[in-house]
Short mmCIF file of C-alpha atoms in Angstrom, two decimals:
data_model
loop_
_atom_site.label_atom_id
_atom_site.label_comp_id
_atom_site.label_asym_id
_atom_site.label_seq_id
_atom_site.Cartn_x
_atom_site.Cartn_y
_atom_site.Cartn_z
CA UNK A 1 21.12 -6.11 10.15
CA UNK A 2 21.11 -4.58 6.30
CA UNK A 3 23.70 -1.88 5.85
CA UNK A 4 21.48 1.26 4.58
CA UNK A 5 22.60 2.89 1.50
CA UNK A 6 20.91 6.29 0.97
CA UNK A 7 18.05 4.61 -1.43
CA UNK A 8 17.36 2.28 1.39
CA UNK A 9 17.00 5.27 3.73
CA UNK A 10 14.34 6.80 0.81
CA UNK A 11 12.35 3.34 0.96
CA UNK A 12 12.62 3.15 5.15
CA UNK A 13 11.09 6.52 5.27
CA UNK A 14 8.12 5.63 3.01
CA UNK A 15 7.18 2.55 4.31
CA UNK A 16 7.30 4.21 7.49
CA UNK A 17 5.93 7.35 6.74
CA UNK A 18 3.39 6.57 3.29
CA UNK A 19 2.32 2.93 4.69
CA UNK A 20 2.93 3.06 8.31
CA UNK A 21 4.70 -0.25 7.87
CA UNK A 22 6.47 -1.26 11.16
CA UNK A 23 9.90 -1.02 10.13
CA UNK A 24 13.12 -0.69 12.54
CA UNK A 25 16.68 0.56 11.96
CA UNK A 26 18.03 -3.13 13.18
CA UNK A 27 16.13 -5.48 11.92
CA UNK A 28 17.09 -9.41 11.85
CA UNK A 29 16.26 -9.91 7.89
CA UNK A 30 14.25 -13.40 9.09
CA UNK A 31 11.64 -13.62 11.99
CA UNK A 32 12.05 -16.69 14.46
CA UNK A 33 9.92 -18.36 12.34
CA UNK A 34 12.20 -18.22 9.18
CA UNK A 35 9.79 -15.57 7.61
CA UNK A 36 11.54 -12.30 5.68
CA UNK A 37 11.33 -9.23 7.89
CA UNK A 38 9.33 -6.38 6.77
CA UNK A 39 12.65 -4.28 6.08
CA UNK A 40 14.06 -7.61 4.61
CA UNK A 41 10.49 -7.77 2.67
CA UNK A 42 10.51 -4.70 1.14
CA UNK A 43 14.87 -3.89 0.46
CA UNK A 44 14.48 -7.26 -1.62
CA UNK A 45 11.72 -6.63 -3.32
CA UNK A 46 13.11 -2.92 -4.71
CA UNK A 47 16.76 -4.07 -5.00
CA UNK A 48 15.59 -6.78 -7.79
CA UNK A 49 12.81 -5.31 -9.58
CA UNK A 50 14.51 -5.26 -12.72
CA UNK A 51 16.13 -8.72 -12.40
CA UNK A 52 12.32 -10.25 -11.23
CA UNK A 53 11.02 -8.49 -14.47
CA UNK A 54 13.73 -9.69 -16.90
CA UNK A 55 14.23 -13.27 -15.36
CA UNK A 56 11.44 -15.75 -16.56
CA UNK A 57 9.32 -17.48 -14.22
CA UNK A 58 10.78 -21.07 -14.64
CA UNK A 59 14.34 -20.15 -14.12
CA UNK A 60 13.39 -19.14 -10.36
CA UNK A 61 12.83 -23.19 -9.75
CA UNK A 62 16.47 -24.27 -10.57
CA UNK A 63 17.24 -23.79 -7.37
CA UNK A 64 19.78 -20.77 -6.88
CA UNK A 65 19.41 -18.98 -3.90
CA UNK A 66 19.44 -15.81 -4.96
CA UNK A 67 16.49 -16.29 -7.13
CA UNK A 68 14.63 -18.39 -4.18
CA UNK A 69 15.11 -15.11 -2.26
CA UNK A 70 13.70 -12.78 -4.70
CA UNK A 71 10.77 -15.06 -5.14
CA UNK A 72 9.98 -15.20 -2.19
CA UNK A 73 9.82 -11.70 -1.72
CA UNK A 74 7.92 -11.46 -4.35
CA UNK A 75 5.41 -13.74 -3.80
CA UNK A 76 5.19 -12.88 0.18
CA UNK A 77 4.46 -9.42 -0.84
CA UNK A 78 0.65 -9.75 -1.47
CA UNK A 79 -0.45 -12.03 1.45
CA UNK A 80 1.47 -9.67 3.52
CA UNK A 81 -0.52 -7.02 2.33
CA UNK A 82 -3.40 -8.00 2.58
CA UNK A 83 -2.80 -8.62 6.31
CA UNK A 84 -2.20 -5.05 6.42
CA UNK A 85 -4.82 -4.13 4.63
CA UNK A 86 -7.54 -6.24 7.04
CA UNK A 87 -4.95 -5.17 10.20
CA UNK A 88 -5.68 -1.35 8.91
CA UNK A 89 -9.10 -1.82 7.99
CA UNK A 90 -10.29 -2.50 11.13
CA UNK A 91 -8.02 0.19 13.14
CA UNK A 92 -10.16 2.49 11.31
CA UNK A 93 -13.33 0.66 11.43
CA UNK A 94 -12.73 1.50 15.24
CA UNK A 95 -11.66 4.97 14.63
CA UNK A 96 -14.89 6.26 13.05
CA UNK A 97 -17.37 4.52 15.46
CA UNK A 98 -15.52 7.36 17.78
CA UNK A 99 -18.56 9.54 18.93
CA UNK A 100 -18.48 13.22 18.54
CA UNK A 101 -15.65 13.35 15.57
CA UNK A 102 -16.16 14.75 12.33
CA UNK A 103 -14.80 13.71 9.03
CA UNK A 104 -12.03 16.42 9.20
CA UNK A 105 -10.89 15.35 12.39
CA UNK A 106 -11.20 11.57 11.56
CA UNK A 107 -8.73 12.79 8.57
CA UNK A 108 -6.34 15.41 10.69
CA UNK A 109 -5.68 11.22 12.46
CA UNK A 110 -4.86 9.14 9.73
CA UNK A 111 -1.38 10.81 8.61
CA UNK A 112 -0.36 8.23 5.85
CA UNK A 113 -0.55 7.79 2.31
CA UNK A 114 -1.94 4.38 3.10
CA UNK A 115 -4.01 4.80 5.65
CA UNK A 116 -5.68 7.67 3.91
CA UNK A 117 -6.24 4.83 0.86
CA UNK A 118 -7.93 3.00 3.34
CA UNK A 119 -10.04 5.35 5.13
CA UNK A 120 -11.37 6.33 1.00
CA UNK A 121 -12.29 2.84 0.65
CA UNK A 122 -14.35 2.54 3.88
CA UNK A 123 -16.29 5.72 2.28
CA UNK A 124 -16.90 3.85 -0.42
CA UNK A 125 -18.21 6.05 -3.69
CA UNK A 126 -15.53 6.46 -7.17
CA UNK A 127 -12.34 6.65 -5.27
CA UNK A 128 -13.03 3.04 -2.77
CA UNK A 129 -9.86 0.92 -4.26
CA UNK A 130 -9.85 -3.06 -4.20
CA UNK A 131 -7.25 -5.00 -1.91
CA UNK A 132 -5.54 -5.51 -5.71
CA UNK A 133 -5.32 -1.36 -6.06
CA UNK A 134 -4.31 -0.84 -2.52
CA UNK A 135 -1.26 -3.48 -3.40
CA UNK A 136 -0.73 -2.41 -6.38
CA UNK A 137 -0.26 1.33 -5.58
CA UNK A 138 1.98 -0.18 -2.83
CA UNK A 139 4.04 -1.48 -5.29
CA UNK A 140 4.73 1.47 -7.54
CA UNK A 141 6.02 3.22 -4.43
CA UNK A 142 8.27 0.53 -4.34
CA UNK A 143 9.40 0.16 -7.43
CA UNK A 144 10.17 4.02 -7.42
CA UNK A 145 12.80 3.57 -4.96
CA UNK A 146 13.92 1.15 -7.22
CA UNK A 147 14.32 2.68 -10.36
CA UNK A 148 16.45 5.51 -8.84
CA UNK A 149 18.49 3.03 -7.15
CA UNK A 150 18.85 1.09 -10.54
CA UNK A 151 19.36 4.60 -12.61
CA UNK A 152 22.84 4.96 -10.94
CA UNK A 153 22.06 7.84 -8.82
CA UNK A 154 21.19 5.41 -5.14
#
């Protein structure tokens, strides 16, 4: 388990709440395949944003394990994605073959930032992101939590 600090608690509540990411409060940070955790995933991912941006690529292969850990958050982070993005797709492929539901209603259901990206996308037209947006935007919301951790006040 990952002691919470109260930017930790801001980043569990928007993964949660924004992404619908399935998050717990104890959480192993590996799976039982040796995988990082979602939670594990993510905390990594906004606790090192600086150091990933300031640290140059070829110093993550010397073999510390800090830096093994932050790249492989790093590079987990889009495959994961884009499971969730396919996983979510198709929820709400499912959702709007529903019979007898408007597009207001359909929208009253989806009750997350990311889903809501989604759902926009399956409409298609000038706001229909790529899988690259969708992670992308992702990102930002995690490097938010970030930054305030890293301004002093987390």
């Amino acid at each position: 388990m990952l002691p919470l600090k109260s930017w930790q608690l801001a980043l569990f509540l928007v993964a949660i709440v924004g992404f619908n990411l399935p998050m717990s409060w104890v959480e192993p940070a590996r799976d039982e395949r040796g995988k990082l955790s979602v939670q594990a995933l993510i905390f990594t991912m906004a606790t090192y944003l600086m150091e990933r941006w300031y640290i140059p690529k070829w110093a993550y292969w010397l073999g510390c394990e800090k830096l093994k850990r932050i790249d492989e958050a790093y590079t987990s982070f889009p495959p994961f994605m884009k499971k969730r993005i396919a996983e979510r797709e198709n929820e709400l492929k499912k959702l709007r073959t529903m019979e007898g539901q408007s597009e207001e209603e359909r929208a009253i259901l989806i009750k997350d930032v990311f889903g809501r990206l989604m759902d926009a996308r399956l409409s298609g037209g000038k706001w229909a992101l790529s899988d690259e947006e969708i992670i992308g935007n992702s990102f930002v919301f995690v490097s938010q939590s970030s930054c305030y951790y890293h301004s002093g006040r987390g």
